[in-house]
Amino acid sequence: MTAEPAQLPGRARVVIIGGGVIGASVAYHLALMGWTDVLLLEQGQLSCGTTWHAAGLVGQLRATENGTRLVQYSTELYGRLEEETGLSAGFRRCGGVTVARTHDRMVQLRRTAATAEAYQLDCELITPAQARDRYPIMAVDDIAGAIWLPGDGRANPTDLTAALARGARDRGVLIRERVRVTGIRTRAGAVTGVHTDRGDIEAEIVVNCAGQWAKQVGAMCGVTVPLHSAEHFYVVTERIDGAHRDLPVLRDPDGYTYFKEEVGGLVVGGFEPEAKPWVAPDELPYPFEFRLLDEDWDHFAILMDSAIARIPVLAETGIKKFYNGPESFTPDNQFILGEAPELRNFFVGAGFNSVGIASAGGAGRALAEWIIEGEPSLDLSAVDIRRFARFNGNNQWLHDRVSEVLGLHYAVPWPNRELATARPFRRSPAYHLLKQANACFGSRMGWERANYFAPPGQDAAIEYGWGQQSWQPWSNAEQRAAR
Ligand SMILES: Cc1cc2nc3c(=O)[nH]c(=O)nc-3n(C[C@H](O)[C@H](O)[C@H](O)COP(=O)(O)OP(=O)(O)OC[C@H]3O[C@@H](n4cnc5c(N)ncnc54)[C@H](O)[C@@H]3O)c2cc1C
């Protein structure tokens, strides 16, 4: 989409900051629901921030039912956008195969299949041989089993953004590129508009969809948007025999990797256990349009080695391009949606933790409902911005935390998992006494809290597992003693 040199209006009912896939989706859904006095401002060009270099995987199954419903809606929408707008989102329902290397992962996949059934989502447990039938170029000697999700797919992120923007424009939304928001206007605890490098604009409602810049934009009006960028990697290979348009998306979470067909080769990317945080949110460079970061083959090695083990032909396939793009991650791996508790009529849709393409349709609709009707039609408390407090905006804390968060995508989602990074952060005056008593700590709102006490001489560490928890006997002993 080309820049529009047209004049800026002096007011709009809603101003959306950011023309990535999320801002475009919010604009589209506001217009779809009848609110057309909407102005979207983008400091560069549409999709020039993080959106343009996304791999475009659209996996439907999420940790919560409503998270899954949200992506299910995205897939329906992406499939019909071309008919509606004349622009294709490049969406292809190629299906997805996820393989398990270990017993523990297999337990997770069985649970996933059961959850999918409860959500009326097609998902089938398959054997290694059946997995290879669906994905003939992979090695399956070391896998325990797999699942097949026929409804999963992939989209083209730039085309998707353009199609959503076209749908919004066709209904009357104004989109202005090359306009940078430089401040937020407020009065009596409510937002009243924005300052831009091309003049001021009055607004009843302002929506912060500024991607990794959303923390900066929030700080313009005292709103905490806890996110931090991390470098995120994939490579695109030369052509490979057997890589075709209908090849499913393959995920090998025990090897931290995913694979997607692209022009006859493969996109090979992943979620390494220890990520590389990028610069602090207030030090993000400007301008930063359609830009990538430097290649880092050392950091990528853990993914590439594992990818070659899964798809042996990669060992003799050339790499066409290395993508290192920054994406924003949040402290708990959930995105950030809703009205900011600090400022009335100031909404946020940001921090998409590398699932922004898959989530955009559903998240855009939810935010439009929140704005127009006062709440979304799904319970989205897991992603509500009100779960955070001011301390969550601490840049050092965020920096340390996102190094762990990126890898959580493919980590086994153990029950009762406690995140290990950026701790201890807040300690009560009794912390040292609890520690002396061999407490095993968890963290809630940044506070170190004794979850249970290991017997003297034993290591007070959590051993995660699907069955009875390792700390259960300790907890039982404590209850008996208390009784
Ligand atoms: C390597 C990589 C692979 C990925 N793969 C996938 C995938 O397979 N599937 C998936 O679902 N997701 C994937 N993602 C994640 C996805 O790209 C993001 O979640 C999504 O693009 C975020 O969209 P956004 O609109 O929030 O942010 P952005 O696209 O960054 O949009 C924000 C926009 O706001 C603008 N802006 C900022 N400040 C201002 C201001 N002051 N005034 C005006 N405009 C402003 C910026 O210029 C920018 O264009 C991937 C990400 C990376 C990095």
Coordinates of C-alpha atoms and ligand atoms in Angstrom, one line a residue:
M1 CA 0.0 0.0 0.0
T2 CA 1.5 3.4 -0.9
A3 CA 1.7 6.5 1.3
E4 CA -1.1 8.9 1.2
P5 CA 0.1 12.5 1.2
A6 CA -3.4 13.7 2.0
Q7 CA -4.1 16.1 4.9
L8 CA -4.6 14.9 8.4
P9 CA -8.0 15.5 9.9
G10 CA -8.1 17.6 13.1
R11 CA -10.2 15.0 14.9
A12 CA -11.4 11.4 14.7
R13 CA -13.6 9.4 17.1
V14 CA -10.8 6.7 17.3
V15 CA -7.1 7.1 16.5
I16 CA -5.2 3.9 16.1
I17 CA -1.4 4.2 16.6
G18 CA 0.5 1.6 14.4
G19 CA -0.1 0.1 11.0
G20 CA 1.1 -3.5 11.7
V21 CA -1.2 -6.5 11.4
I22 CA -2.8 -5.7 14.8
G23 CA -3.6 -2.0 14.1
A24 CA -5.0 -2.9 10.7
S25 CA -7.2 -5.6 12.3
V26 CA -8.6 -3.3 14.9
A27 CA -9.4 -0.7 12.2
Y28 CA -11.1 -3.4 10.1
H29 CA -13.2 -4.7 13.0
L30 CA -14.2 -1.2 14.3
A31 CA -15.5 -0.4 10.8
L32 CA -17.1 -3.8 10.4
M33 CA -19.0 -3.1 13.6
G34 CA -20.1 0.3 12.3
W35 CA -17.5 2.7 13.7
T36 CA -16.0 4.3 10.7
D37 CA -14.8 7.6 12.0
V38 CA -11.4 6.0 12.6
L39 CA -7.9 7.2 11.7
L40 CA -5.0 4.9 11.7
L41 CA -1.5 6.5 11.9
E42 CA 1.7 4.7 10.9
Q43 CA 5.1 6.3 11.4
G44 CA 6.5 4.4 8.3
Q45 CA 4.5 2.2 5.9
L46 CA 1.9 -0.4 6.7
S47 CA 3.5 -3.6 8.1
C48 CA 7.0 -2.1 8.1
G49 CA 7.7 -2.9 11.8
T50 CA 7.6 -6.5 12.9
T51 CA 4.8 -7.8 10.7
W52 CA 6.6 -7.9 7.3
H53 CA 9.1 -10.5 8.4
A54 CA 6.9 -12.9 10.3
A55 CA 7.0 -16.5 9.2
G56 CA 3.2 -16.5 9.0
L57 CA 2.4 -19.7 10.8
V58 CA -1.2 -19.9 12.0
G59 CA -1.5 -22.6 14.6
Q60 CA -5.0 -22.8 16.2
L61 CA -4.6 -24.7 19.4
R62 CA -3.8 -22.3 22.4
A63 CA -3.4 -22.8 26.1
T64 CA -6.9 -21.6 26.9
E65 CA -10.3 -22.3 25.2
N66 CA -10.9 -18.7 24.4
G67 CA -7.4 -18.3 23.1
T68 CA -8.1 -21.1 20.7
R69 CA -11.5 -19.6 19.7
L70 CA -9.8 -16.4 19.0
V71 CA -7.3 -18.0 16.5
Q72 CA -10.1 -20.1 15.0
Y73 CA -11.9 -16.9 14.1
S74 CA -8.7 -15.6 12.6
T75 CA -8.5 -18.6 10.2
E76 CA -12.1 -18.1 9.1
L77 CA -11.5 -14.4 8.5
Y78 CA -8.2 -14.9 6.6
G79 CA -9.9 -17.5 4.4
R80 CA -12.6 -15.1 3.3
L81 CA -10.8 -11.7 3.0
E82 CA -10.0 -12.0 -0.6
E83 CA -13.6 -12.5 -1.6
E84 CA -14.6 -9.5 0.5
T85 CA -11.7 -7.1 -0.3
G86 CA -10.2 -8.3 -3.5
L87 CA -6.9 -8.8 -1.8
S88 CA -5.7 -12.2 -0.7
A89 CA -4.2 -12.8 2.8
G90 CA -2.2 -15.6 1.3
F91 CA -3.9 -18.0 3.7
R92 CA -3.5 -21.7 3.0
R93 CA -5.0 -24.4 5.2
C94 CA -2.1 -26.8 4.8
G95 CA -2.5 -28.5 8.2
G96 CA 0.1 -29.0 10.9
V97 CA 2.1 -31.9 12.2
T98 CA 3.7 -31.7 15.7
V99 CA 6.1 -34.5 16.6
A100 CA 7.2 -35.7 20.1
R101 CA 10.6 -37.0 20.8
T102 CA 10.0 -38.0 24.5
H103 CA 7.5 -39.7 26.7
D104 CA 6.7 -36.4 28.5
R105 CA 6.1 -34.6 25.2
M106 CA 3.8 -37.5 24.1
V107 CA 1.8 -37.0 27.3
Q108 CA 1.4 -33.3 26.3
L109 CA 0.3 -34.2 22.8
R110 CA -2.3 -36.7 24.1
R111 CA -3.6 -33.9 26.3
T112 CA -3.5 -31.5 23.4
A113 CA -5.6 -33.9 21.3
A114 CA -8.1 -34.3 24.2
T115 CA -8.3 -30.5 24.6
A116 CA -8.8 -30.0 20.9
E117 CA -11.8 -32.4 21.0
A118 CA -13.3 -30.4 23.8
Y119 CA -12.9 -27.2 21.7
Q120 CA -14.4 -29.0 18.6
L121 CA -11.1 -28.6 16.8
D122 CA -9.9 -31.4 14.5
C123 CA -6.8 -33.1 15.9
E124 CA -5.7 -36.6 15.4
L125 CA -3.0 -38.6 17.2
I126 CA -0.8 -40.3 14.6
T127 CA 2.1 -42.8 14.6
P128 CA 5.6 -41.9 13.4
A129 CA 4.9 -43.7 10.1
Q130 CA 1.7 -41.7 9.6
A131 CA 3.6 -38.5 10.4
R132 CA 6.2 -39.4 7.7
D133 CA 3.4 -40.0 5.2
R134 CA 2.3 -36.5 5.7
Y135 CA 5.8 -35.1 5.8
P136 CA 8.0 -37.5 3.7
I137 CA 11.3 -35.5 4.0
M138 CA 11.5 -35.8 7.8
A139 CA 13.4 -38.5 9.8
V140 CA 11.1 -40.3 12.3
D141 CA 13.4 -42.9 13.8
D142 CA 13.6 -41.0 17.1
I143 CA 10.0 -39.8 17.5
A144 CA 7.5 -41.3 19.8
G145 CA 4.4 -40.1 18.0
A146 CA 2.7 -37.0 16.6
I147 CA -0.5 -35.1 16.2
W148 CA -2.1 -33.9 13.0
L149 CA -4.1 -30.6 13.0
P150 CA -5.8 -30.3 9.5
G151 CA -7.2 -26.8 10.2
D152 CA -3.8 -25.2 10.8
G153 CA -2.3 -23.0 8.1
R154 CA -0.1 -20.2 7.1
A155 CA -0.7 -16.6 5.9
N156 CA 1.3 -14.0 4.2
P157 CA 1.7 -11.3 6.9
T158 CA 2.2 -8.3 4.5
D159 CA -0.7 -9.4 2.3
L160 CA -2.9 -10.0 5.3
T161 CA -2.2 -6.5 6.7
A162 CA -3.0 -5.0 3.2
A163 CA -6.2 -6.9 3.0
L164 CA -7.4 -5.9 6.4
A165 CA -6.4 -2.3 5.6
R166 CA -8.3 -2.4 2.4
G167 CA -11.4 -3.8 4.2
A168 CA -11.2 -0.9 6.7
R169 CA -10.7 1.7 4.0
D170 CA -13.6 0.5 2.0
R171 CA -15.8 1.1 5.0
G172 CA -14.5 4.6 5.5
V173 CA -11.4 4.3 7.8
L174 CA -8.7 6.8 7.0
I175 CA -5.1 5.4 7.0
R176 CA -2.2 7.9 7.1
E177 CA 1.3 6.6 6.6
R178 CA 4.4 8.6 7.6
V179 CA 2.8 10.2 10.6
R180 CA 4.5 9.7 13.9
V181 CA 2.6 10.1 17.2
T182 CA 4.9 12.0 19.5
G183 CA 2.6 12.5 22.5
I184 CA -0.8 11.7 24.0
R185 CA -3.2 14.4 25.0
T186 CA -5.2 13.8 28.3
R187 CA -7.6 15.6 30.5
A188 CA -9.0 14.5 33.9
G189 CA -7.8 11.0 33.7
A190 CA -9.0 10.4 30.1
V191 CA -7.4 10.5 26.7
T192 CA -8.4 13.4 24.4
G193 CA -6.2 12.9 21.4
V194 CA -2.6 12.7 20.1
H195 CA 0.3 15.0 19.2
T196 CA 2.0 14.0 15.9
D197 CA 4.9 15.3 13.9
R198 CA 2.2 16.7 11.5
G199 CA 0.0 18.4 14.1
D200 CA -2.5 17.5 16.8
I201 CA -5.6 15.4 16.5
E202 CA -8.5 15.2 18.9
A203 CA -9.9 11.8 19.6
E204 CA -12.4 10.2 22.0
I205 CA -10.5 6.9 22.0
V206 CA -6.8 6.2 21.3
V207 CA -5.6 2.6 20.6
N208 CA -2.0 1.8 21.1
C209 CA -1.1 -0.9 18.5
A210 CA 2.5 0.2 18.2
G211 CA 4.1 -3.3 18.5
Q212 CA 7.5 -3.2 20.1
W213 CA 7.2 0.6 20.4
A214 CA 4.0 0.2 22.5
K215 CA 5.9 0.6 25.7
Q216 CA 7.3 3.9 24.5
V217 CA 3.9 5.1 23.4
G218 CA 2.3 4.0 26.7
A219 CA 5.0 6.0 28.6
M220 CA 3.9 9.1 26.8
C221 CA 0.8 9.1 29.1
G222 CA 1.9 7.1 32.1
V223 CA 0.5 3.8 30.9
T224 CA 2.6 0.7 31.7
V225 CA 2.9 -1.7 28.7
P226 CA 5.3 -4.4 29.9
L227 CA 7.1 -5.7 26.9
H228 CA 10.7 -6.0 25.7
S229 CA 12.1 -7.0 22.3
A230 CA 14.1 -10.1 21.6
E231 CA 15.9 -11.1 18.5
H232 CA 14.0 -13.8 16.7
F233 CA 15.4 -16.0 13.9
Y234 CA 14.6 -18.1 10.9
V235 CA 16.3 -19.0 7.6
V236 CA 14.9 -19.6 4.1
T237 CA 16.5 -22.4 2.2
E238 CA 17.1 -23.1 -1.5
R239 CA 14.7 -25.4 -3.2
I240 CA 14.2 -28.9 -1.8
D241 CA 12.7 -31.9 -3.5
G242 CA 9.5 -32.7 -1.7
A243 CA 8.8 -29.2 -0.4
H244 CA 5.6 -28.1 -2.1
R245 CA 2.8 -25.7 -1.4
D246 CA 0.6 -28.2 0.4
L247 CA 3.3 -29.5 2.7
P248 CA 2.0 -29.1 6.3
V249 CA 3.7 -26.9 8.8
L250 CA 6.0 -29.2 10.9
R251 CA 6.7 -28.4 14.5
D252 CA 9.4 -30.3 16.5
P253 CA 9.2 -28.7 19.9
D254 CA 11.7 -31.0 21.6
G255 CA 14.1 -29.7 18.9
Y256 CA 12.9 -26.1 19.3
T257 CA 12.1 -25.9 15.6
Y258 CA 9.4 -25.4 13.0
F259 CA 9.4 -25.8 9.2
K260 CA 7.2 -24.2 6.6
E261 CA 7.3 -24.4 2.8
E262 CA 8.3 -21.3 1.0
V263 CA 8.8 -21.1 -2.8
G264 CA 9.9 -24.7 -3.0
G265 CA 12.3 -24.5 -0.1
L266 CA 11.7 -24.3 3.6
V267 CA 11.5 -21.7 6.3
V268 CA 13.4 -23.1 9.3
G269 CA 12.9 -21.3 12.5
G270 CA 12.3 -21.9 16.1
F271 CA 12.2 -20.9 19.8
E272 CA 15.5 -21.6 21.4
P273 CA 15.5 -22.1 25.2
E274 CA 17.6 -19.1 25.9
A275 CA 16.7 -16.1 23.8
K276 CA 18.6 -13.0 23.0
P277 CA 16.9 -9.8 24.3
W278 CA 17.4 -6.8 22.1
V279 CA 17.7 -3.1 23.1
A280 CA 15.5 -1.6 25.9
P281 CA 12.1 -0.4 24.8
D282 CA 13.1 3.3 25.2
E283 CA 16.2 2.8 23.1
L284 CA 14.5 1.4 20.0
P285 CA 16.0 3.1 16.9
Y286 CA 13.9 5.4 14.7
P287 CA 13.3 5.1 11.8
F288 CA 13.3 1.3 11.7
E289 CA 11.4 0.3 8.6
F290 CA 11.6 -3.0 6.9
R291 CA 14.8 -3.6 8.8
L292 CA 16.5 -6.7 10.1
L293 CA 19.2 -7.2 12.7
D294 CA 22.6 -8.8 12.0
E295 CA 22.9 -12.6 11.3
D296 CA 24.0 -14.6 14.4
W297 CA 24.8 -18.1 13.3
D298 CA 26.3 -19.0 16.7
H299 CA 23.0 -18.3 18.4
F300 CA 21.1 -20.0 15.6
A301 CA 23.2 -23.2 15.7
I302 CA 21.1 -24.9 18.3
L303 CA 18.1 -24.6 16.0
M304 CA 20.0 -25.5 12.8
D305 CA 21.6 -28.6 14.3
S306 CA 18.3 -29.9 15.5
A307 CA 16.7 -29.0 12.1
I308 CA 19.2 -31.1 10.2
A309 CA 18.6 -34.0 12.5
R310 CA 14.8 -33.8 11.7
I311 CA 15.2 -33.0 8.0
P312 CA 18.5 -34.6 6.9
V313 CA 18.4 -33.1 3.4
L314 CA 19.0 -29.7 5.0
A315 CA 22.7 -30.8 5.5
E316 CA 23.2 -30.3 1.8
T317 CA 20.8 -27.5 1.1
G318 CA 21.9 -23.9 0.7
I319 CA 20.5 -21.0 2.7
K320 CA 19.0 -18.2 0.7
K321 CA 18.5 -15.7 3.5
F322 CA 18.9 -15.4 7.3
Y323 CA 16.2 -13.4 9.0
N324 CA 16.8 -11.9 12.4
G325 CA 13.9 -9.6 13.3
P326 CA 13.0 -8.1 16.6
E327 CA 9.6 -9.0 18.1
S328 CA 8.2 -8.0 21.5
F329 CA 7.6 -10.4 24.3
T330 CA 5.7 -10.0 27.6
P331 CA 6.6 -11.3 31.1
D332 CA 4.1 -14.2 31.0
N333 CA 4.0 -15.0 27.2
Q334 CA 0.5 -13.7 26.9
F335 CA -0.3 -10.7 24.8
I336 CA -1.7 -7.4 26.2
L337 CA -5.2 -6.3 25.4
G338 CA -7.8 -3.9 26.8
E339 CA -8.3 -0.5 28.3
A340 CA -5.4 0.8 30.3
P341 CA -6.2 1.1 34.1
E342 CA -4.2 4.3 34.2
L343 CA -6.1 6.3 31.5
R344 CA -9.7 6.1 30.4
N345 CA -10.4 5.5 26.7
F346 CA -6.8 4.5 26.0
F347 CA -6.7 1.0 24.7
V348 CA -3.7 -1.3 24.1
G349 CA -3.2 -4.2 21.7
A350 CA 0.5 -5.2 21.8
G351 CA 3.1 -7.7 23.0
F352 CA 2.2 -10.6 20.7
N353 CA 5.0 -12.9 21.6
S354 CA 5.5 -14.2 18.1
V355 CA 1.8 -15.2 17.5
G356 CA 0.6 -11.9 16.2
I357 CA -0.2 -13.1 12.8
A358 CA -2.3 -16.0 14.1
S359 CA -3.9 -13.9 16.7
A360 CA -4.6 -10.7 14.8
G361 CA -8.1 -11.5 13.5
G362 CA -9.4 -12.6 16.8
A363 CA -7.5 -10.0 18.9
G364 CA -8.6 -7.2 16.5
R365 CA -12.3 -8.2 16.8
A366 CA -12.0 -8.5 20.6
L367 CA -10.5 -5.1 21.0
A368 CA -13.1 -3.5 18.7
E369 CA -15.8 -5.1 20.9
W370 CA -14.1 -3.9 24.0
I371 CA -14.1 -0.3 22.6
I372 CA -17.6 -0.3 21.3
E373 CA -19.4 -2.6 23.8
G374 CA -17.3 -2.1 26.9
E375 CA -16.1 -5.7 27.0
P376 CA -15.1 -8.5 24.6
S377 CA -17.5 -11.3 23.9
L378 CA -14.9 -13.9 25.1
D379 CA -13.4 -14.0 28.6
L380 CA -9.9 -12.7 27.8
S381 CA -8.7 -12.1 31.4
A382 CA -5.5 -14.1 30.6
V383 CA -4.5 -11.3 28.2
D384 CA -6.1 -8.3 30.0
I385 CA -3.7 -5.4 30.5
R386 CA -5.0 -5.0 34.1
R387 CA -3.1 -8.2 35.2
F388 CA 0.1 -6.0 35.3
A389 CA 1.4 -3.5 37.8
R390 CA 3.8 -0.6 37.4
F391 CA 6.9 -2.8 38.4
N392 CA 6.2 -5.0 35.4
G393 CA 7.5 -2.1 33.3
N394 CA 11.0 -2.3 34.8
N395 CA 13.3 -2.6 31.8
Q396 CA 16.0 -4.7 33.5
W397 CA 13.4 -7.1 34.8
L398 CA 11.8 -7.4 31.4
H399 CA 15.1 -7.9 29.7
D400 CA 16.0 -10.8 32.0
R401 CA 12.5 -12.3 31.8
V402 CA 12.1 -12.3 28.0
S403 CA 15.3 -14.4 27.6
E404 CA 13.2 -17.2 29.1
V405 CA 9.7 -16.3 27.7
L406 CA 10.5 -16.9 24.0
G407 CA 11.6 -20.5 24.6
L408 CA 8.3 -21.2 26.6
H409 CA 6.6 -21.6 23.2
Y410 CA 8.2 -25.0 22.7
A411 CA 9.0 -25.9 26.3
V412 CA 6.9 -28.7 27.9
P413 CA 4.0 -26.8 29.6
W414 CA 4.4 -28.4 33.0
P415 CA 1.7 -27.9 35.5
N416 CA 2.6 -25.4 38.3
R417 CA 5.6 -24.2 36.3
E418 CA 7.4 -21.2 37.9
L419 CA 9.4 -19.0 35.7
A420 CA 13.0 -18.9 36.8
T421 CA 14.4 -15.6 35.4
A422 CA 14.3 -12.1 36.8
R423 CA 14.1 -13.5 40.4
P424 CA 14.2 -12.8 43.2
F425 CA 12.7 -9.4 42.5
R426 CA 10.6 -8.5 45.6
R427 CA 11.5 -10.0 48.9
S428 CA 9.5 -9.7 52.1
P429 CA 11.2 -9.1 55.5
A430 CA 10.7 -12.8 56.2
Y431 CA 12.4 -14.0 53.1
H432 CA 15.6 -15.0 54.7
L433 CA 13.8 -16.9 57.5
L434 CA 11.7 -18.8 54.9
K435 CA 14.9 -19.6 53.0
Q436 CA 16.6 -20.9 56.2
A437 CA 13.5 -23.1 56.7
N438 CA 14.3 -24.6 53.2
A439 CA 11.4 -23.0 51.4
C440 CA 10.9 -23.6 47.7
F441 CA 9.8 -20.2 46.4
G442 CA 7.3 -19.3 43.7
S443 CA 6.7 -15.8 42.4
R444 CA 3.4 -13.8 42.5
M445 CA 3.3 -10.2 41.3
G446 CA 7.1 -10.2 41.7
W447 CA 7.0 -11.3 45.3
E448 CA 8.9 -14.4 46.3
R449 CA 6.4 -16.6 48.1
A450 CA 7.1 -19.9 49.9
N451 CA 5.2 -22.6 47.9
Y452 CA 6.3 -25.4 50.2
F453 CA 9.2 -26.5 52.4
A454 CA 11.6 -29.3 51.6
P455 CA 12.8 -31.5 54.6
P456 CA 16.1 -30.5 56.1
G457 CA 19.1 -31.6 53.9
Q458 CA 17.0 -32.0 50.7
D459 CA 17.3 -29.7 47.7
A460 CA 14.3 -27.4 47.7
A461 CA 14.0 -27.5 43.9
I462 CA 11.0 -28.2 41.8
E463 CA 11.1 -31.4 39.7
Y464 CA 8.4 -31.0 37.1
G465 CA 6.2 -33.8 36.0
W466 CA 2.8 -34.7 34.7
G467 CA 1.9 -37.1 37.5
Q468 CA 2.1 -36.7 41.3
Q469 CA 4.2 -33.7 42.0
S470 CA 7.6 -34.3 43.7
W471 CA 6.8 -31.8 46.5
Q472 CA 3.5 -33.5 47.3
P473 CA 4.9 -35.5 50.4
W474 CA 6.4 -32.3 51.7
S475 CA 3.1 -30.4 51.4
N476 CA 1.3 -33.3 53.0
A477 CA 3.7 -33.3 56.0
E478 CA 3.1 -29.6 56.4
Q479 CA -0.6 -30.0 56.4
R480 CA -0.4 -32.8 59.0
A481 CA 1.8 -30.7 61.2
A482 CA -0.5 -27.7 60.9
R483 CA -3.5 -29.9 61.9
Ligands
LIG1 C1 11.2 -13.8 12.9 C2 9.7 -13.7 13.3 C3 8.9 -14.7 12.9 C4 7.5 -14.7 13.3 N1 6.7 -15.6 12.9 C5 5.4 -15.6 13.3 C6 4.5 -16.6 12.9 O1 4.9 -17.6 12.2 N2 3.2 -16.6 13.2 C7 2.7 -15.5 14.0 O2 1.5 -15.5 14.4 N3 3.5 -14.5 14.4 C8 4.8 -14.5 14.0 N4 5.7 -13.5 14.4 C9 5.1 -12.4 15.2 C10 4.4 -11.4 14.5 O3 5.3 -10.9 13.4 C11 4.1 -10.2 15.4 O4 3.5 -10.7 16.6 C12 3.2 -9.2 14.7 O5 3.7 -8.8 13.5 C13 3.0 -8.0 15.6 O6 2.2 -7.1 15.0 P1 2.0 -5.6 15.5 O7 1.0 -4.9 14.7 O8 1.7 -5.7 17.0 O9 3.4 -4.9 15.5 P2 4.2 -4.2 14.2 O10 4.0 -5.0 13.0 O11 5.5 -3.9 14.6 O12 3.3 -2.9 14.0 C14 3.5 -1.8 14.9 C15 3.6 -0.5 14.1 O13 3.5 0.6 14.9 C16 4.2 1.6 14.2 N5 4.5 2.7 15.3 C17 5.3 2.5 16.4 N6 5.3 3.7 17.1 C18 4.6 4.6 16.4 C19 4.3 5.9 16.6 N7 4.8 6.6 17.6 N8 3.5 6.6 15.7 C20 3.0 5.9 14.6 N9 3.3 4.6 14.3 C21 4.1 3.9 15.2 C22 5.5 0.9 13.8 O14 6.1 1.6 12.7 C23 4.9 -0.4 13.3 O15 4.6 -0.5 11.9 C24 7.0 -13.6 14.0 C25 7.9 -12.5 14.4 C26 9.2 -12.6 14.0 C27 10.2 -11.5 14.4

